[in-house]
Short mmCIF file of C-alpha atoms in Angstrom, two decimals:
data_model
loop_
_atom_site.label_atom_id
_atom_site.label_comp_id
_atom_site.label_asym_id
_atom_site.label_seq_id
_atom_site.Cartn_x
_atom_site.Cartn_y
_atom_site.Cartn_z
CA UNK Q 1 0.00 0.00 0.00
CA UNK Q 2 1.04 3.50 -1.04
CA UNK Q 3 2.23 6.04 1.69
CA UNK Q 4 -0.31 8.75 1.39
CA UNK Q 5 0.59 12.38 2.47
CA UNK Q 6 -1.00 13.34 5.77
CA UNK Q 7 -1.69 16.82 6.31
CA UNK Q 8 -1.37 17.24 10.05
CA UNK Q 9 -2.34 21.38 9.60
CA UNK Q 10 -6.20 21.07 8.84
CA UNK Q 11 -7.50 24.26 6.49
CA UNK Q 12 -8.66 25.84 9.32
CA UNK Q 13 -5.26 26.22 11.23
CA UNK Q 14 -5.42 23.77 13.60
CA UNK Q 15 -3.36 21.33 14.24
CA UNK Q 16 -4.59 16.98 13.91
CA UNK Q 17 -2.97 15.56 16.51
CA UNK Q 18 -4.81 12.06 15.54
CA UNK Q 19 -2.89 11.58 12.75
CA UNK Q 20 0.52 12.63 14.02
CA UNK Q 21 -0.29 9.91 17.31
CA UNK Q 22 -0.99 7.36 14.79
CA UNK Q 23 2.69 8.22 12.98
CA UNK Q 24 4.30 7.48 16.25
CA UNK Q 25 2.36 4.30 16.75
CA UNK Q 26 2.85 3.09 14.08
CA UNK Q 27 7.01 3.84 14.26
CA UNK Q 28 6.96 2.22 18.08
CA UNK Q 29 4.87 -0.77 16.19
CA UNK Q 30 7.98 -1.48 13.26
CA UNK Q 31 10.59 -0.90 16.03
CA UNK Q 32 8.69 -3.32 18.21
CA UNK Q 33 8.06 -6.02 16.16
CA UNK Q 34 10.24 -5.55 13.01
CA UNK Q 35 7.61 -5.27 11.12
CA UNK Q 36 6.23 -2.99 8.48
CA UNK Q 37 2.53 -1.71 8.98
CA UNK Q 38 1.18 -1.49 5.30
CA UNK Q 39 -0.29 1.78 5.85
CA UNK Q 40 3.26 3.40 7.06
CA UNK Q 41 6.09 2.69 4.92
CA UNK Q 42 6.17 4.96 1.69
CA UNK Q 43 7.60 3.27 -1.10
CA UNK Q 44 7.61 4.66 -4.73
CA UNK Q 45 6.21 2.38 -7.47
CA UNK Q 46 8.88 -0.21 -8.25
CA UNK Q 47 9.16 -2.75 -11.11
CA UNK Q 48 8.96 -6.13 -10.55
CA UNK Q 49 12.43 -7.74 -9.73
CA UNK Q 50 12.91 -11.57 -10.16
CA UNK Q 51 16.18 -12.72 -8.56
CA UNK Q 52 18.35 -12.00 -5.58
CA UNK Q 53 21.57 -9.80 -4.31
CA UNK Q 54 24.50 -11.02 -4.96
CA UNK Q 55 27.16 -11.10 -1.87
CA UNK Q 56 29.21 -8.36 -4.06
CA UNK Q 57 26.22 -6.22 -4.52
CA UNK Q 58 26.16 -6.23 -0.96
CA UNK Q 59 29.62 -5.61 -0.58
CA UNK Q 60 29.32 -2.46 -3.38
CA UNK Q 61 25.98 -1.32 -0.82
CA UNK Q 62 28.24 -1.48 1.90
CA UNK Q 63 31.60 0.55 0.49
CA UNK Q 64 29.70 3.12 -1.13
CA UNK Q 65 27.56 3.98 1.99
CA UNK Q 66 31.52 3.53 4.16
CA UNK Q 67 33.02 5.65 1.60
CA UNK Q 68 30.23 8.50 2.15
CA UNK Q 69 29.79 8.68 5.13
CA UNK Q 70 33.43 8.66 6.09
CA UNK Q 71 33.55 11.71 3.75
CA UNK Q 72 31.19 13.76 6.09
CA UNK Q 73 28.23 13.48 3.80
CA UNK Q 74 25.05 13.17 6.30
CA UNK Q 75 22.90 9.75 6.33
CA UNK Q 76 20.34 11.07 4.10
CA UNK Q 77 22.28 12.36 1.27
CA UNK Q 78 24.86 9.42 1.46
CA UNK Q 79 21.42 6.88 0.92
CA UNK Q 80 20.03 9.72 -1.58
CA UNK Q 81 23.35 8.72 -3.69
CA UNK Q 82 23.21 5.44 -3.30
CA UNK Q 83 19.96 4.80 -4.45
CA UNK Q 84 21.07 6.69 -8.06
CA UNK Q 85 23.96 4.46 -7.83
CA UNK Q 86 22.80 0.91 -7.10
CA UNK Q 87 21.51 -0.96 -10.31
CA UNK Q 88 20.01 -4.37 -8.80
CA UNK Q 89 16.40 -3.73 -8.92
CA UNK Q 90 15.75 -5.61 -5.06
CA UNK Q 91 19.03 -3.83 -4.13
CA UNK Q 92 17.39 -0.40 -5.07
CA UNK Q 93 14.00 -0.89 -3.58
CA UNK Q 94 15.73 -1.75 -0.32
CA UNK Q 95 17.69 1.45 0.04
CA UNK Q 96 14.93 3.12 -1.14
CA UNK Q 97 12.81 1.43 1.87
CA UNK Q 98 16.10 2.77 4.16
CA UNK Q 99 15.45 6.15 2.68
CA UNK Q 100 12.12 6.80 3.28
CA UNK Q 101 12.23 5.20 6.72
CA UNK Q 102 14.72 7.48 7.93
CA UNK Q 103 12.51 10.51 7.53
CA UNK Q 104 9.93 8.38 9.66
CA UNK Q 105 12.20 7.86 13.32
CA UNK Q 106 13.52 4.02 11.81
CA UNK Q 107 17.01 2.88 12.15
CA UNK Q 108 19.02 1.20 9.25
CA UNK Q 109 19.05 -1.35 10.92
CA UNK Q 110 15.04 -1.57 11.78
CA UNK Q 111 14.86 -2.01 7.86
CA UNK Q 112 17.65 -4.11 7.42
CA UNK Q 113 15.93 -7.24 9.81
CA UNK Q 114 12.87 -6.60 7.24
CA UNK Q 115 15.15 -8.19 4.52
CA UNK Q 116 17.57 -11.10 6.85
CA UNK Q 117 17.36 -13.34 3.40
CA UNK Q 118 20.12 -11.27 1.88
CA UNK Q 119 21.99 -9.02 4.67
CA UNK Q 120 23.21 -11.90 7.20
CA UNK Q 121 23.05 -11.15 11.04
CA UNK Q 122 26.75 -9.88 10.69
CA UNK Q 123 25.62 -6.93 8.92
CA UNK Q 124 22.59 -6.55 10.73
CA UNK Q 125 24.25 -6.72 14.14
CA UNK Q 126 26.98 -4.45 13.28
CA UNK Q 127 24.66 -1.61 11.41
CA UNK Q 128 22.71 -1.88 14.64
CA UNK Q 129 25.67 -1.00 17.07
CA UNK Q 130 27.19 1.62 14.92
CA UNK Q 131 23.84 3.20 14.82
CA UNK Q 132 23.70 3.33 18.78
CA UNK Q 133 27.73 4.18 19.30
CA UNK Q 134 27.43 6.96 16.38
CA UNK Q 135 30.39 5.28 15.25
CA UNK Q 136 28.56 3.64 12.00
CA UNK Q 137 30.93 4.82 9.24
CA UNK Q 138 34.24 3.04 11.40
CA UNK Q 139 31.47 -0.06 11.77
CA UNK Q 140 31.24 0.13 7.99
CA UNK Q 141 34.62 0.39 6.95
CA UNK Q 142 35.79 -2.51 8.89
CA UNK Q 143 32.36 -4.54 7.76
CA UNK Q 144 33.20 -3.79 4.09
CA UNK Q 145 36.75 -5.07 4.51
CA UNK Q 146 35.73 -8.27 5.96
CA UNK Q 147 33.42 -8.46 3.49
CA UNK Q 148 35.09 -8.52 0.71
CA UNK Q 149 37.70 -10.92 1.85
CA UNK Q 150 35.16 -13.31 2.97
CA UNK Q 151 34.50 -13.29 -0.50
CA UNK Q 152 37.36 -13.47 -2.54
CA UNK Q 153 37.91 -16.75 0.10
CA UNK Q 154 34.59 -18.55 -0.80
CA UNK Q 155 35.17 -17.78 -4.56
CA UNK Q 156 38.56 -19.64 -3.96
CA UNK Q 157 37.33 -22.48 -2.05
CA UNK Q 158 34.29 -22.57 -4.82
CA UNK Q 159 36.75 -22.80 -7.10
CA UNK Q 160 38.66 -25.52 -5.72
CA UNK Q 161 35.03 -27.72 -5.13
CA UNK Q 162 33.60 -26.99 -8.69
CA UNK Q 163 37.25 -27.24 -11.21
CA UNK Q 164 37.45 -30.97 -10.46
CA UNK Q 165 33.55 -31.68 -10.98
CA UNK Q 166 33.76 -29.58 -14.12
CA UNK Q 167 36.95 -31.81 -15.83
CA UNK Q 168 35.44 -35.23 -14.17
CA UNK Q 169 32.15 -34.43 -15.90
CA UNK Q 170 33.72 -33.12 -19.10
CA UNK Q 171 35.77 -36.48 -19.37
CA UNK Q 172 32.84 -38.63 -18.52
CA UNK Q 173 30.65 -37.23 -21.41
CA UNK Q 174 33.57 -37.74 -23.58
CA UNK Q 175 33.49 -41.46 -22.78
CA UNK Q 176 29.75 -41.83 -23.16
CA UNK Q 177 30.02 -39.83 -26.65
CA UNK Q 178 32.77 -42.87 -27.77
CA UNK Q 179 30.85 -45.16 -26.62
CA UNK Q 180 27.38 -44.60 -27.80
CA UNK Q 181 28.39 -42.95 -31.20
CA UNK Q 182 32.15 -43.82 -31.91
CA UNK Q 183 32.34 -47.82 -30.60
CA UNK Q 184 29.25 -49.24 -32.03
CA UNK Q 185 30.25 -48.09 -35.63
CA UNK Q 186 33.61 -49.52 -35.52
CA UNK Q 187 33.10 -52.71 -34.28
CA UNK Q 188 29.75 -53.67 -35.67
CA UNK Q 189 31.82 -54.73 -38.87
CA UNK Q 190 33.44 -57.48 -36.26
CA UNK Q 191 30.18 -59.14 -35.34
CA UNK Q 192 29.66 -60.20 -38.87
CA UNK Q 193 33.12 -62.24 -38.80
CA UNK Q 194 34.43 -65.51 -37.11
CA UNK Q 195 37.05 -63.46 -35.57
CA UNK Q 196 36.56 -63.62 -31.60
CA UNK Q 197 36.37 -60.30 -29.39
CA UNK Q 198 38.16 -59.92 -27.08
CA UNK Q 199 37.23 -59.61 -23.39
CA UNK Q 200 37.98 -55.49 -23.30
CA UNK Q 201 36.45 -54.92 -26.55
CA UNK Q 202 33.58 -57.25 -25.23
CA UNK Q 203 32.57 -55.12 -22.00
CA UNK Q 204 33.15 -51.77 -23.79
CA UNK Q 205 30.45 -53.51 -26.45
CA UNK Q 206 28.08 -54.64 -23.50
CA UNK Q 207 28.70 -51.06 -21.78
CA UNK Q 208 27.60 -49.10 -24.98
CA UNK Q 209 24.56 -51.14 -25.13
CA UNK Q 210 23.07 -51.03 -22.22
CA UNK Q 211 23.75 -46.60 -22.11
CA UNK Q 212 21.86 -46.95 -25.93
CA UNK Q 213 18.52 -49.42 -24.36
CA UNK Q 214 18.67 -47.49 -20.65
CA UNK Q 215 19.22 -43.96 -21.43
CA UNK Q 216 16.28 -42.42 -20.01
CA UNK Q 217 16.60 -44.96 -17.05
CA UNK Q 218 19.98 -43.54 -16.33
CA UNK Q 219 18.82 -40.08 -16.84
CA UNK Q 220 15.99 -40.13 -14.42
CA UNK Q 221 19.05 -41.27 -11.95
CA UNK Q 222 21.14 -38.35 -12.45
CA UNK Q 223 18.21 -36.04 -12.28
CA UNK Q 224 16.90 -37.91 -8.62
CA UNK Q 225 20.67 -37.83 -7.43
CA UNK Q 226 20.17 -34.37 -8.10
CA UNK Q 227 16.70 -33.41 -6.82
CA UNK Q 228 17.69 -35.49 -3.34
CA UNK Q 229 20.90 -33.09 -3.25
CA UNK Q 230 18.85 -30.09 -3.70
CA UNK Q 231 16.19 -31.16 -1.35
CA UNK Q 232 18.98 -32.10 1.17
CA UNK Q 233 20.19 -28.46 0.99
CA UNK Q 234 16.97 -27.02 1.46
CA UNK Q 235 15.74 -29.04 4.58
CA UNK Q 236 17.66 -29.10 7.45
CA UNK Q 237 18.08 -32.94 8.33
CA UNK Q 238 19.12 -33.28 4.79
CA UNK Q 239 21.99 -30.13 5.98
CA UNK Q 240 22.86 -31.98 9.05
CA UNK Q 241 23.66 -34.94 6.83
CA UNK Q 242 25.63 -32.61 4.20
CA UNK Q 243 27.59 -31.08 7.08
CA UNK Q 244 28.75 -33.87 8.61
CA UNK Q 245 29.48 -35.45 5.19
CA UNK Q 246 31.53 -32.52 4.24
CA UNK Q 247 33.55 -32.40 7.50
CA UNK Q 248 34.86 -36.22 6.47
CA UNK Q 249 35.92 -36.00 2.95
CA UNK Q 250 39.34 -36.90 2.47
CA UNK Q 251 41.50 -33.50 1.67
CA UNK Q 252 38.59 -31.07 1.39
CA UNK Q 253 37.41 -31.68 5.27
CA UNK Q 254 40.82 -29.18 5.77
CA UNK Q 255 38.72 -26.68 3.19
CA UNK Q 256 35.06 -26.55 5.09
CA UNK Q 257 36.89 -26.29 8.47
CA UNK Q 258 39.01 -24.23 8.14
CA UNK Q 259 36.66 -21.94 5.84
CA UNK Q 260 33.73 -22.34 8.65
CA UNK Q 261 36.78 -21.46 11.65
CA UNK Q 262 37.97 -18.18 9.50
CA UNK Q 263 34.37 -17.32 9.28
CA UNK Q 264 34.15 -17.31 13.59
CA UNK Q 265 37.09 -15.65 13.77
CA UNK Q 266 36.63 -12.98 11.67
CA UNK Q 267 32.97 -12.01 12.57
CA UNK Q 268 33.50 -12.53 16.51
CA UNK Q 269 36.56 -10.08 16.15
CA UNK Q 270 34.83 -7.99 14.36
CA UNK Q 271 31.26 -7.98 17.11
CA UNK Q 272 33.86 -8.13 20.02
CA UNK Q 273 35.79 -4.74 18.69
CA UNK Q 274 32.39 -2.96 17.52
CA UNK Q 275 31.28 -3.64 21.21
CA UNK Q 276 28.94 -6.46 21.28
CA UNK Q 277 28.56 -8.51 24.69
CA UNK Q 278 30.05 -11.83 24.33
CA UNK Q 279 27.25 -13.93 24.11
CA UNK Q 280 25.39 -11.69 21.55
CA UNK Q 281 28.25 -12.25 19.77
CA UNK Q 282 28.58 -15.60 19.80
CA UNK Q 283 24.86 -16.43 19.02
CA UNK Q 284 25.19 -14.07 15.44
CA UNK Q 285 28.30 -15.65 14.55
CA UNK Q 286 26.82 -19.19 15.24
CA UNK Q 287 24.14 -18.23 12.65
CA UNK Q 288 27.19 -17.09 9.98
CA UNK Q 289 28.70 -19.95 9.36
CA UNK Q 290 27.29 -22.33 6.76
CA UNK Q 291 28.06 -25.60 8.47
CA UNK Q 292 25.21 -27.39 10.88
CA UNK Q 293 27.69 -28.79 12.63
CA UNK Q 294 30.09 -26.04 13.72
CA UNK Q 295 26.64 -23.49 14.14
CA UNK Q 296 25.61 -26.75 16.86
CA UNK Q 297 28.70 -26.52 18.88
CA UNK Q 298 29.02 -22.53 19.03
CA UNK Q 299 25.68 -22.69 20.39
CA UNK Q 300 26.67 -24.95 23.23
CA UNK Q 301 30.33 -23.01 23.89
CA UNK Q 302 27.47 -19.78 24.28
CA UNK Q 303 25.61 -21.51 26.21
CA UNK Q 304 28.18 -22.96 28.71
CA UNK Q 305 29.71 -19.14 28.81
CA UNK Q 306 26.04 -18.11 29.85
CA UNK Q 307 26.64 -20.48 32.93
CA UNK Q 308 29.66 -18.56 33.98
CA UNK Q 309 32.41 -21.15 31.90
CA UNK Q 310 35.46 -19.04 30.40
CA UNK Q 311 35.30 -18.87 26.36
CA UNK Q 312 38.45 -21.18 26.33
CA UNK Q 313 37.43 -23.88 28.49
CA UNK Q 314 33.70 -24.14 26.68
CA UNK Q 315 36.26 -24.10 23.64
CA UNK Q 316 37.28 -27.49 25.00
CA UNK Q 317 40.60 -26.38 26.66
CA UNK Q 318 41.06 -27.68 30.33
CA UNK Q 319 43.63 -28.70 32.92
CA UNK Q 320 44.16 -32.57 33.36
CA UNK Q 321 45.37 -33.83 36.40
CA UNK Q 322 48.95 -33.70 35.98
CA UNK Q 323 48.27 -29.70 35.88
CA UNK Q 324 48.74 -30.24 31.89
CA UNK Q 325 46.23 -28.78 29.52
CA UNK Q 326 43.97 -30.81 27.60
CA UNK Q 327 42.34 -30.24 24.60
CA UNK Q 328 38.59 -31.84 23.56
CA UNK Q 329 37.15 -29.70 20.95
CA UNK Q 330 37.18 -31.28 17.09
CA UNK Q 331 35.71 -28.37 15.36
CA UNK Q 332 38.19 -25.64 16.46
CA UNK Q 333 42.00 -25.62 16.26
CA UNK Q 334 43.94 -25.77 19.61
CA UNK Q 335 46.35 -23.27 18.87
CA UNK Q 336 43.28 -21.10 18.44
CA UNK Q 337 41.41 -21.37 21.83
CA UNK Q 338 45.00 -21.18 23.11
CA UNK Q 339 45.24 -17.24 22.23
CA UNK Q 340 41.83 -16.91 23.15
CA UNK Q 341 42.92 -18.35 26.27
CA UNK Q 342 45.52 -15.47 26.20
CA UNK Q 343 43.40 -12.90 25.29
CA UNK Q 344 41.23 -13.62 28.33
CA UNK Q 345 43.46 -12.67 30.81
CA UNK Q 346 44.85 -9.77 28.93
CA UNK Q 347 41.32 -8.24 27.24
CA UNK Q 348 42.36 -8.73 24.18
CA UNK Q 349 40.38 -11.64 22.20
CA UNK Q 350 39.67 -9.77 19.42
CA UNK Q 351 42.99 -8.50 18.71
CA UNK Q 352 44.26 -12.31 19.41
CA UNK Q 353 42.33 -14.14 17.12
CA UNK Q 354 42.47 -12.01 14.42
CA UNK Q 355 46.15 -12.65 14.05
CA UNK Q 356 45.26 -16.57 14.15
CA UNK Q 357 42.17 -15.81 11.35
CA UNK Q 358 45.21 -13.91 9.39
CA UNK Q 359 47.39 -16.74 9.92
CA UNK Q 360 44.87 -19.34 8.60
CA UNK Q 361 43.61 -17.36 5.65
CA UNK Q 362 47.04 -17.33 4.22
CA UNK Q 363 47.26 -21.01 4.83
CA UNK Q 364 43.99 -21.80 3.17
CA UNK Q 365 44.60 -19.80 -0.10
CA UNK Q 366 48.41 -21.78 -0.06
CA UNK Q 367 46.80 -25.28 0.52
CA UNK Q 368 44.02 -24.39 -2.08
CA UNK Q 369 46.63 -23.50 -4.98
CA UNK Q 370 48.77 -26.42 -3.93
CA UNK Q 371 45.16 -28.47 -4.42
CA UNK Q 372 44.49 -27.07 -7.76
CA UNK Q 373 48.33 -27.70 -9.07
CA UNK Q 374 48.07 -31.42 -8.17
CA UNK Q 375 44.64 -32.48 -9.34
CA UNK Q 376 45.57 -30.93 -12.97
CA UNK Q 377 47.91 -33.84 -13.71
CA UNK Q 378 46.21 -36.54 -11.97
CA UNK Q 379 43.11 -35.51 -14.01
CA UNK Q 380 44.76 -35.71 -16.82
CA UNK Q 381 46.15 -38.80 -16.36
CA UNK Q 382 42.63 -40.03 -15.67
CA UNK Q 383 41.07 -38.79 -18.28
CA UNK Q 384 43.98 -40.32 -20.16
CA UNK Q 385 43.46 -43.67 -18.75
CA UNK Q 386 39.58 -43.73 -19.55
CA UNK Q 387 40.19 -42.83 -23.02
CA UNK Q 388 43.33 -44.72 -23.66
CA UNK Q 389 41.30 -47.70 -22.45
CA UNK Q 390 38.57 -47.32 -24.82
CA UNK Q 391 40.76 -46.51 -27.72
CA UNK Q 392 42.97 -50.06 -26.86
CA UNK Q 393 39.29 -51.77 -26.55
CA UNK Q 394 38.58 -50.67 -30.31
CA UNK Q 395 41.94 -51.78 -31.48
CA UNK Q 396 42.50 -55.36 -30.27
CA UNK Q 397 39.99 -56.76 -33.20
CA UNK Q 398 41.90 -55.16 -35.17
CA UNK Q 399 45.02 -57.07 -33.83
CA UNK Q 400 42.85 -60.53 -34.03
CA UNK Q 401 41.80 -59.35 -37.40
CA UNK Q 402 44.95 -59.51 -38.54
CA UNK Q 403 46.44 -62.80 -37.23
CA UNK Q 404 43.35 -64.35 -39.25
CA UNK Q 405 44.38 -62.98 -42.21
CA UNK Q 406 47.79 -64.07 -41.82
CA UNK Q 407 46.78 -67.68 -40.88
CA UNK Q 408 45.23 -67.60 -44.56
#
């Protein structure tokens, strides 16, 4: 529904104080509830946008609105600019929302909880506390460098997931083109003859057959393996399953931990430094990471800190009985909840574990480019093998073909 204008100075001079009560109702009612009464949020008329926000849209949102307001420009103008600026559709009915809202008592941050499906309780939390520090152009400089690295990592560890998949795949249809259109013309000339096939030549044969008569049988499995992977990602048994899958897979468990610890570090430095109490902190960082499994046991290190347990030993670190410390935790590194540990008794856990997250970042990107070096050659090689096999499977009648002949 349309904002519509309310005149709160009636014709005669006097002044409506029912309609300028129902304003602030209706402002205490959003900031109450996060949500929007229909009648009180002006929006202009905006085309219909089909899609999402991309993580870098977000991250362009974010360093345009830093860059402005670190230049002095006020909150108004710096959203006025924006809005010209920002070309996803969603994106730019959003800021627009922000805009208008602003003129009506509502924080950034009121709006921002309207739309949780593309700014992630990172954001959220640290719009909010800038807001109520005044310091919200620092928040946002900070936010929009984390941001973007947190990026740039999950394109590199996409990268690493997909490039395999995408050579594996390309290789397999390669083999299934040879063998449904390439075998069967060669070697239906050797079914005619006495000459016997040979055992290699004889599976290939049987193989290519049976993808000709059960094509759409083996279709309809690809497409289910793929409709249960989807649904698994979409419900969240079917993520708790995924999660703990991912954790176990030989050489790229290192990749989702690691990825999933950089992600804690990172956004509890950055709550802890932008003020946010502990366990606040810990609850909107246990909804930032992707993985069901590592979101399951921040929850319980939160809750055991709620009972009065330091950060470290809910982290699993402890003293055995030979006054030696111990270490239970599989999700987090030692060495990590070790400087927490440190930072503790000094005040200092943000400034700790940032220089772990540092530390492991550079690590990750290393192991990631060592990944992608070795897997080129052992792909090839694969591919090499799968091909060189059916190529040697075509040839050996060929070989038998010609010992006949030379018997005559």
């Amino acid at each position: 529904m349309l904002f519509r204008k309310k005149h709160f100075i009636q014709p005669d001079g006097t002044f409506d104080s029912t309609l300028f009560q129902q304003l602030l109702n209706d402002a205490r009612y959003a900031i109450k509830t996060g949500k929007k009464p229909g009648h009180f949020v002006r929006k202009e008329p905006q085309s219909i946008s089909i899609g999402g926000i991309a993580p870098k849209e977000i991250w362009g949102f974010i360093n345009k609105l830093s860059s402005f307001l670190s230049s002095g420009i006020d909150l108004k103008s710096a959203f006025s600019i924006v809005y010209k600026q920002v070309k996803n559709p969603k994106l730019r009915m959003i800021v627009n929302e922000i805009r208008l809202n602003l003129d009506h008592g509502l924080s950034i941050s009121d709006t921002l909880k309207q739309y949780k499906k593309y700014f992630d309780p990172l954001i959220i939390s640290l719009v909010e506390v800038g807001e109520k520090t005044g310091a919200l152009p620092k928040v946002l400089a900070e936010l929009e460098v984390s941001l973007l690295d947190s990026i740039e990592l999950k394109s590199k560890i996409r990268g690493a997931m997909i490039y395999p998949i995408i050579l594996v795949s390309l290789a397999l249809i390669m083999v299934v083109f040879m063998l449904t259109f390439i075998l069967p013309k060669i070697t239906e000339s050797f079914t005619k003859t006495w000459v016997a096939i040979p055992g290699l030549t004889q599976f290939m044969m049987d193989l290519s057959q049976f993808i000709l008569h059960h094509y759409i049988f083996l279709g309809l499995v690809i497409a289910g393996f793929f409709a249960v992977l989807w649904a698994m990602r979409r419900f969240y048994f079917g993520q708790i399953i995924l999660s703990y899958i991912s954790l176990r897979i030989p050489v790229f468990w290192y990749i989702k931990r690691q990825e999933n610890t950089i992600l804690f570090i990172n956004s509890l430095k950055l709550l802890l430094d932008s003020g946010v109490l502990m366990l606040e902190a810990l609850e909107t960082t246990a909804n930032i990471v992707p993985n069901i499994q590592f979101k399951k046991d921040i929850i319980r290190i939160k809750n055991e800190v709620e009972a009065g347990i330091k950060l470290s030993n809910a982290m699993g670190l402890a003293i055995g009985n030979n006054k030696e410390t111990v270490f239970t935790n599989s999700f987090f590194p030692e060495d990590l909840v070790h400087m927490v540990s440190v930072g503790e008794e000094t005040g200092t856990i943000g400034k700790n574990i940032e220089k772990v997250g540092v530390n492991y970042t550079k690590e990750l990107k290393r192991f990631i480019a060592n990944l992608m070096s070795a897997l080129e050659p052992f792909i090839i090689v694969f591919v090499g093998a799968l091909v060189g096999t059916i190529i040697i499977a075509i040839m050996l009648p060929f070989f038998q073909l010609a010992k006949v002949a030379k018997n005559l």
